[in-house]
PDB file of C-alpha atoms in Angstrom:
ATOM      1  CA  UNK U   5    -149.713 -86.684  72.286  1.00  0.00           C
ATOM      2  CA  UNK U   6    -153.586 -86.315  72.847  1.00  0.00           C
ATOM      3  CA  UNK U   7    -153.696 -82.842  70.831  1.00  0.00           C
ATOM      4  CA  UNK U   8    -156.800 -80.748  70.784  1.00  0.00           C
ATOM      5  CA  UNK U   9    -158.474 -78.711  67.958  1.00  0.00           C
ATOM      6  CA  UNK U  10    -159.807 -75.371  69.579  1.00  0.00           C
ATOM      7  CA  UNK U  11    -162.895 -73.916  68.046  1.00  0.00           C
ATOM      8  CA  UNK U  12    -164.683 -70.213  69.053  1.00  0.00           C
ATOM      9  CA  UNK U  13    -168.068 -70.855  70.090  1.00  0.00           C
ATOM     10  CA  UNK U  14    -170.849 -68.499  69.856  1.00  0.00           C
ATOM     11  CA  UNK U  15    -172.565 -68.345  73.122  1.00  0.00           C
ATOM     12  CA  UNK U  16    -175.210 -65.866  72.442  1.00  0.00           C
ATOM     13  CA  UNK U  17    -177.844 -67.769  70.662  1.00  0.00           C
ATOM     14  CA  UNK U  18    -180.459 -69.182  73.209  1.00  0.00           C
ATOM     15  CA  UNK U  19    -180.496 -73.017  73.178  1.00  0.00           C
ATOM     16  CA  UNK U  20    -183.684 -74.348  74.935  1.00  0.00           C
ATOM     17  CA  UNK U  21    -184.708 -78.082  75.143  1.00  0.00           C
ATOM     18  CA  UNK U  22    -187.117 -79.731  77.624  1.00  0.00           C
ATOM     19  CA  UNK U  23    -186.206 -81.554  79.938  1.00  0.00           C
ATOM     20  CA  UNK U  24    -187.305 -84.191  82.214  1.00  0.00           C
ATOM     21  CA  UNK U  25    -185.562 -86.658  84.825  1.00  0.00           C
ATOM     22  CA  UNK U  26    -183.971 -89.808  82.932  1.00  0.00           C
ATOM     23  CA  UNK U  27    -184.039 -93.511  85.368  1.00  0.00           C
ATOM     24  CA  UNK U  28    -182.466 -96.333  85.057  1.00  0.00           C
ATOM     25  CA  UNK U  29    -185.114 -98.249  86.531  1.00  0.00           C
ATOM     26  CA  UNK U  30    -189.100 -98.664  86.227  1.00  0.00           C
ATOM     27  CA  UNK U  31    -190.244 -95.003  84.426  1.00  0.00           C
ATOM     28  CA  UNK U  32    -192.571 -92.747  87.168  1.00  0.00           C
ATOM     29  CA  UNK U  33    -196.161 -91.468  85.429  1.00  0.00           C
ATOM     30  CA  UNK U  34    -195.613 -88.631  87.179  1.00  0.00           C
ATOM     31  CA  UNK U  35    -192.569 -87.536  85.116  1.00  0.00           C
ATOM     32  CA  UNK U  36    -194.597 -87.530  82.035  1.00  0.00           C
ATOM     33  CA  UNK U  37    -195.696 -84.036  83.386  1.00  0.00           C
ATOM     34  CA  UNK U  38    -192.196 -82.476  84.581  1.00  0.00           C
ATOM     35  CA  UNK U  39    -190.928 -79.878  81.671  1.00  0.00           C
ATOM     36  CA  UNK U  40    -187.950 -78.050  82.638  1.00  0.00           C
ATOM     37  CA  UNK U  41    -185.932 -75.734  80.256  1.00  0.00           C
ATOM     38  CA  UNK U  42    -182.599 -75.828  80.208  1.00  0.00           C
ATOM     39  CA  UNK U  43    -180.507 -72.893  78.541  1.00  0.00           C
ATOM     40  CA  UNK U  44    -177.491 -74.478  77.231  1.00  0.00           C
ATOM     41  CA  UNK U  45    -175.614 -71.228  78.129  1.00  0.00           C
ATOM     42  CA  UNK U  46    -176.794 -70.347  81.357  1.00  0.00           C
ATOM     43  CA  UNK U  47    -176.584 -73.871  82.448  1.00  0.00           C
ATOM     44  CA  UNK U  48    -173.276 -74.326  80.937  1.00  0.00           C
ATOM     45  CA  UNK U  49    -171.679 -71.735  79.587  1.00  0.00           C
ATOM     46  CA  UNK U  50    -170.421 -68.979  82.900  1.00  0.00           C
ATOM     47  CA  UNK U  51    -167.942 -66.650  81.306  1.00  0.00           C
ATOM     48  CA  UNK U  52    -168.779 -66.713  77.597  1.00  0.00           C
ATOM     49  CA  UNK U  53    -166.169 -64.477  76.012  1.00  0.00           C
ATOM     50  CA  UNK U  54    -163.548 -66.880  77.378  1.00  0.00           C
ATOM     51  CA  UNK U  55    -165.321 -70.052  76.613  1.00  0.00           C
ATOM     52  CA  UNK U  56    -164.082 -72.186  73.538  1.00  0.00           C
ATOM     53  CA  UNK U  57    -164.776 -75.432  71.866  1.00  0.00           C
ATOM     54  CA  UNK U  58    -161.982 -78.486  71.970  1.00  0.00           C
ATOM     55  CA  UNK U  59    -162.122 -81.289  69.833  1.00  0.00           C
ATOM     56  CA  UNK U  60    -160.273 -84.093  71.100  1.00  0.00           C
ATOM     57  CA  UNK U  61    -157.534 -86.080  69.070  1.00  0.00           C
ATOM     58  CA  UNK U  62    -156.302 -89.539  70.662  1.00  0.00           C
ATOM     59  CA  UNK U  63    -156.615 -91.255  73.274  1.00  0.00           C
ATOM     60  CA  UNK U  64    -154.181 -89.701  75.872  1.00  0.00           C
ATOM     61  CA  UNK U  65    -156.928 -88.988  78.579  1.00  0.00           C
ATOM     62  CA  UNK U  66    -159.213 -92.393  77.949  1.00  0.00           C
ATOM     63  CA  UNK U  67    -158.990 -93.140  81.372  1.00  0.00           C
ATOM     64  CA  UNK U  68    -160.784 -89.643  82.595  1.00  0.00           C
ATOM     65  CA  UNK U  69    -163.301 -90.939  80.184  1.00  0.00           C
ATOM     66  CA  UNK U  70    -161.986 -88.492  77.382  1.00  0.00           C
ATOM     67  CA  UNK U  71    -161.816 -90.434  74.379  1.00  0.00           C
ATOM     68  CA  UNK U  72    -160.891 -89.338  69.995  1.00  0.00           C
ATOM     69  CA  UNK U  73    -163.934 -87.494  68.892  1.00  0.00           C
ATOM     70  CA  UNK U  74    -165.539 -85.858  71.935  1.00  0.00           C
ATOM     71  CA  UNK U  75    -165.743 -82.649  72.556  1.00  0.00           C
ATOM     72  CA  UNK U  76    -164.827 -80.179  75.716  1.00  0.00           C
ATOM     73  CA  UNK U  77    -166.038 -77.020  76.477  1.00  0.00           C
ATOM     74  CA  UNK U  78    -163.137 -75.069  77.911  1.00  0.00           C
ATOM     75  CA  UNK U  79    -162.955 -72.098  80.413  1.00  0.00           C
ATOM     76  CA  UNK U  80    -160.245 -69.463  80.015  1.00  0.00           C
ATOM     77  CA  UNK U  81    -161.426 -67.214  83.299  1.00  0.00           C
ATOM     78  CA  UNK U  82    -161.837 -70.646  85.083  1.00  0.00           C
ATOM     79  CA  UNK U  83    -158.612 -70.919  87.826  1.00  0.00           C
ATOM     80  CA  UNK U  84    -156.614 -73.927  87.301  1.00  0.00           C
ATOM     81  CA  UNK U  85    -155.938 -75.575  90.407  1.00  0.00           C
ATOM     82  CA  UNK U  86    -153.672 -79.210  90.907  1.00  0.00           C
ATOM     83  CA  UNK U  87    -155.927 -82.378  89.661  1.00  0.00           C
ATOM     84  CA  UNK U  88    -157.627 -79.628  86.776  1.00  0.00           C
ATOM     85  CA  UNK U  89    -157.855 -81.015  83.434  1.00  0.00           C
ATOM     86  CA  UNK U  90    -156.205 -78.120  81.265  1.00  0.00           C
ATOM     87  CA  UNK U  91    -155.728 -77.280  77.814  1.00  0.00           C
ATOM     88  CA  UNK U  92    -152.436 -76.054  77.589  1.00  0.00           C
ATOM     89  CA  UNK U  93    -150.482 -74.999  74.736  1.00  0.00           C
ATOM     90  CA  UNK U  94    -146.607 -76.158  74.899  1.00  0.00           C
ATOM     91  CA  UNK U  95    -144.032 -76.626  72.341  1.00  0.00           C
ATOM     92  CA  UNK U  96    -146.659 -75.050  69.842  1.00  0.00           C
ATOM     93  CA  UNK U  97    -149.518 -77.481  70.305  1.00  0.00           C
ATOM     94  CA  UNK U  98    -152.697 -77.548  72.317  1.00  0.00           C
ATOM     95  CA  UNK U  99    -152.637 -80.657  74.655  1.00  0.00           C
ATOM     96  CA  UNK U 100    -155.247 -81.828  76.923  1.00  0.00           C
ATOM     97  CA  UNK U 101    -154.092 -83.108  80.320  1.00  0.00           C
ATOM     98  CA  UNK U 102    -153.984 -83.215  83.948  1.00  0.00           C
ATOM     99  CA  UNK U 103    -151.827 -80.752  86.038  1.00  0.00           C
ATOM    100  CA  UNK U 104    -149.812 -81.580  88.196  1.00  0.00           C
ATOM    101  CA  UNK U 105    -148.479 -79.073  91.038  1.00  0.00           C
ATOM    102  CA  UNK U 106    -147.312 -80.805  93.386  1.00  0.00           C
ATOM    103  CA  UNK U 107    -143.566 -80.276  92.460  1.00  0.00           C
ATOM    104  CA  UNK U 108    -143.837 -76.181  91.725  1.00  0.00           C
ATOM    105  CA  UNK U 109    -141.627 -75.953  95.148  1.00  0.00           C
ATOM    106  CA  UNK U 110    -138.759 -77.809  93.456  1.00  0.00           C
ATOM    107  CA  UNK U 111    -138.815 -75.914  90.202  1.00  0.00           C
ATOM    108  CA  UNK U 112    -141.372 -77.502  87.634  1.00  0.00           C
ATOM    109  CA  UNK U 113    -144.861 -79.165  87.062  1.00  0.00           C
ATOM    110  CA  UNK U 114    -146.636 -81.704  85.205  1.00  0.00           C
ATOM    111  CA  UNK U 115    -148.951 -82.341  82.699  1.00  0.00           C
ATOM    112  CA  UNK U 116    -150.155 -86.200  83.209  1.00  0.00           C
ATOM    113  CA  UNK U 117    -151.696 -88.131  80.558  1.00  0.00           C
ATOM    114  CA  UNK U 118    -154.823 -90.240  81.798  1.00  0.00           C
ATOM    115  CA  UNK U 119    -153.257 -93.525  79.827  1.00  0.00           C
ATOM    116  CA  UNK U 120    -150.491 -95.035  80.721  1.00  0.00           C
ATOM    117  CA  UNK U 121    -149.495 -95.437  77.497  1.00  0.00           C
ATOM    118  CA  UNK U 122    -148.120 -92.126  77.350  1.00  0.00           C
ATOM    119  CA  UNK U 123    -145.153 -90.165  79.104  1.00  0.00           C
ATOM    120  CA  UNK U 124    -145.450 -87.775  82.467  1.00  0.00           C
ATOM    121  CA  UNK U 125    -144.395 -84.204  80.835  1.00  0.00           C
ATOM    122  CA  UNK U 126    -142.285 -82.325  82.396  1.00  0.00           C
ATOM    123  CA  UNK U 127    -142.617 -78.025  82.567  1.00  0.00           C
ATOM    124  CA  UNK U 128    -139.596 -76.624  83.564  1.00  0.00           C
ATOM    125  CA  UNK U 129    -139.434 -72.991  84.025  1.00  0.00           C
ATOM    126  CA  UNK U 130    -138.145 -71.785  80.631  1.00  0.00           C
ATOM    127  CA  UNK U 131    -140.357 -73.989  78.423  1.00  0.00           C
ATOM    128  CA  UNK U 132    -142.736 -72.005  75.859  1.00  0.00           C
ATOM    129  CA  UNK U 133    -145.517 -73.470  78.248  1.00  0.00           C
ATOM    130  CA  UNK U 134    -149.108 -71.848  78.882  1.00  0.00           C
ATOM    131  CA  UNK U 135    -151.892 -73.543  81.086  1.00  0.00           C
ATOM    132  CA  UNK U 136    -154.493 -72.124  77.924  1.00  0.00           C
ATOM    133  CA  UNK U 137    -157.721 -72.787  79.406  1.00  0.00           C
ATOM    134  CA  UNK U 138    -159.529 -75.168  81.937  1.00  0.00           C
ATOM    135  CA  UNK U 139    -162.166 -77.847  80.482  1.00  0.00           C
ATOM    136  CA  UNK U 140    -165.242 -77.155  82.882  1.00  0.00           C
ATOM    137  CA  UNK U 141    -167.657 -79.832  80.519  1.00  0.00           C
ATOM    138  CA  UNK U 142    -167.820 -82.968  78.290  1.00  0.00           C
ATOM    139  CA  UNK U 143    -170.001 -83.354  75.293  1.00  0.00           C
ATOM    140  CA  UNK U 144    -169.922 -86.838  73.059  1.00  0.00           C
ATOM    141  CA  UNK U 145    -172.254 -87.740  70.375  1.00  0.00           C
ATOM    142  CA  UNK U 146    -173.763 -91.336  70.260  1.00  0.00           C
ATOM    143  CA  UNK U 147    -175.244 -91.276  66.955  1.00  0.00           C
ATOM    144  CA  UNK U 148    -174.565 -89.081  64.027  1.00  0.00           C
ATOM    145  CA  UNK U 149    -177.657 -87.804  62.147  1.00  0.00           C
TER     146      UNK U 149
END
């Protein structure tokens, strides 16, 4: 189904790196001299007691460039809005997946998988349904150390 492991994060230690403009094409000398800090929480990180780790397992949102193994950073005081990529937590899993509004006049909404490989879900008014949190970031790791 594309489930997600969620994991509390701990926002309050201070994570500085430097940072400096990355091309694609010929490198500038000038950048050699550009440090910037970034603070992974201020940068990232807006409401911090409602922010939580997701792990992703399977492939169900591949095609929104989601893929087994990454990780999102998900938003609880974040709005969802139609077209938001949500955690939600229905029939007593976490899922990750697109909602869909567009039919809330007519009595239900969607989640929608980003691979077609998997079904539309449907949220009818009395399913045990919760839109859980809204992922705001992507983090994947190349290399392992």
């Amino acid at each position: 189904m594309g489930n997600i492991k969620i994991i509390r994060g701990v926002f309050d230690t201070k994570l500085e790196l430097q940072h400096a403009g990355v091309k694609a094409g010929f490198p500038s000398p000038a950048e050699d001299y550009i440090h910037e800090t970034l603070d992974f929480n201020r940068d990232y990180i807006r409401h911090p007691e409602a922010s939580f780790y997701g792990d992703i397992e399977g492939d169900s949102m591949k095609d929104a460039g989601i893929f087994d193994g990454d990780r999102v950073i998900i938003d609880r005081a974040v709005e969802p809005h139609n077209g938001s990529i949500v955690v939600a937590f229905w029939n007593g899993e976490f899922t990750i997946k697109y909602l869909d509004l567009t039919h809330k006049s007519e009595g239900y909404i969607e989640l929608r998988p980003a691979n077609p490989d998997y079904p539309v879900f449907k949220i009818e008014a009395g399913d045990d349904f919760q839109v859980w949190g809204v992922v705001i970031h992507l983090i994947r790791t190349f290399e392992t150390f």
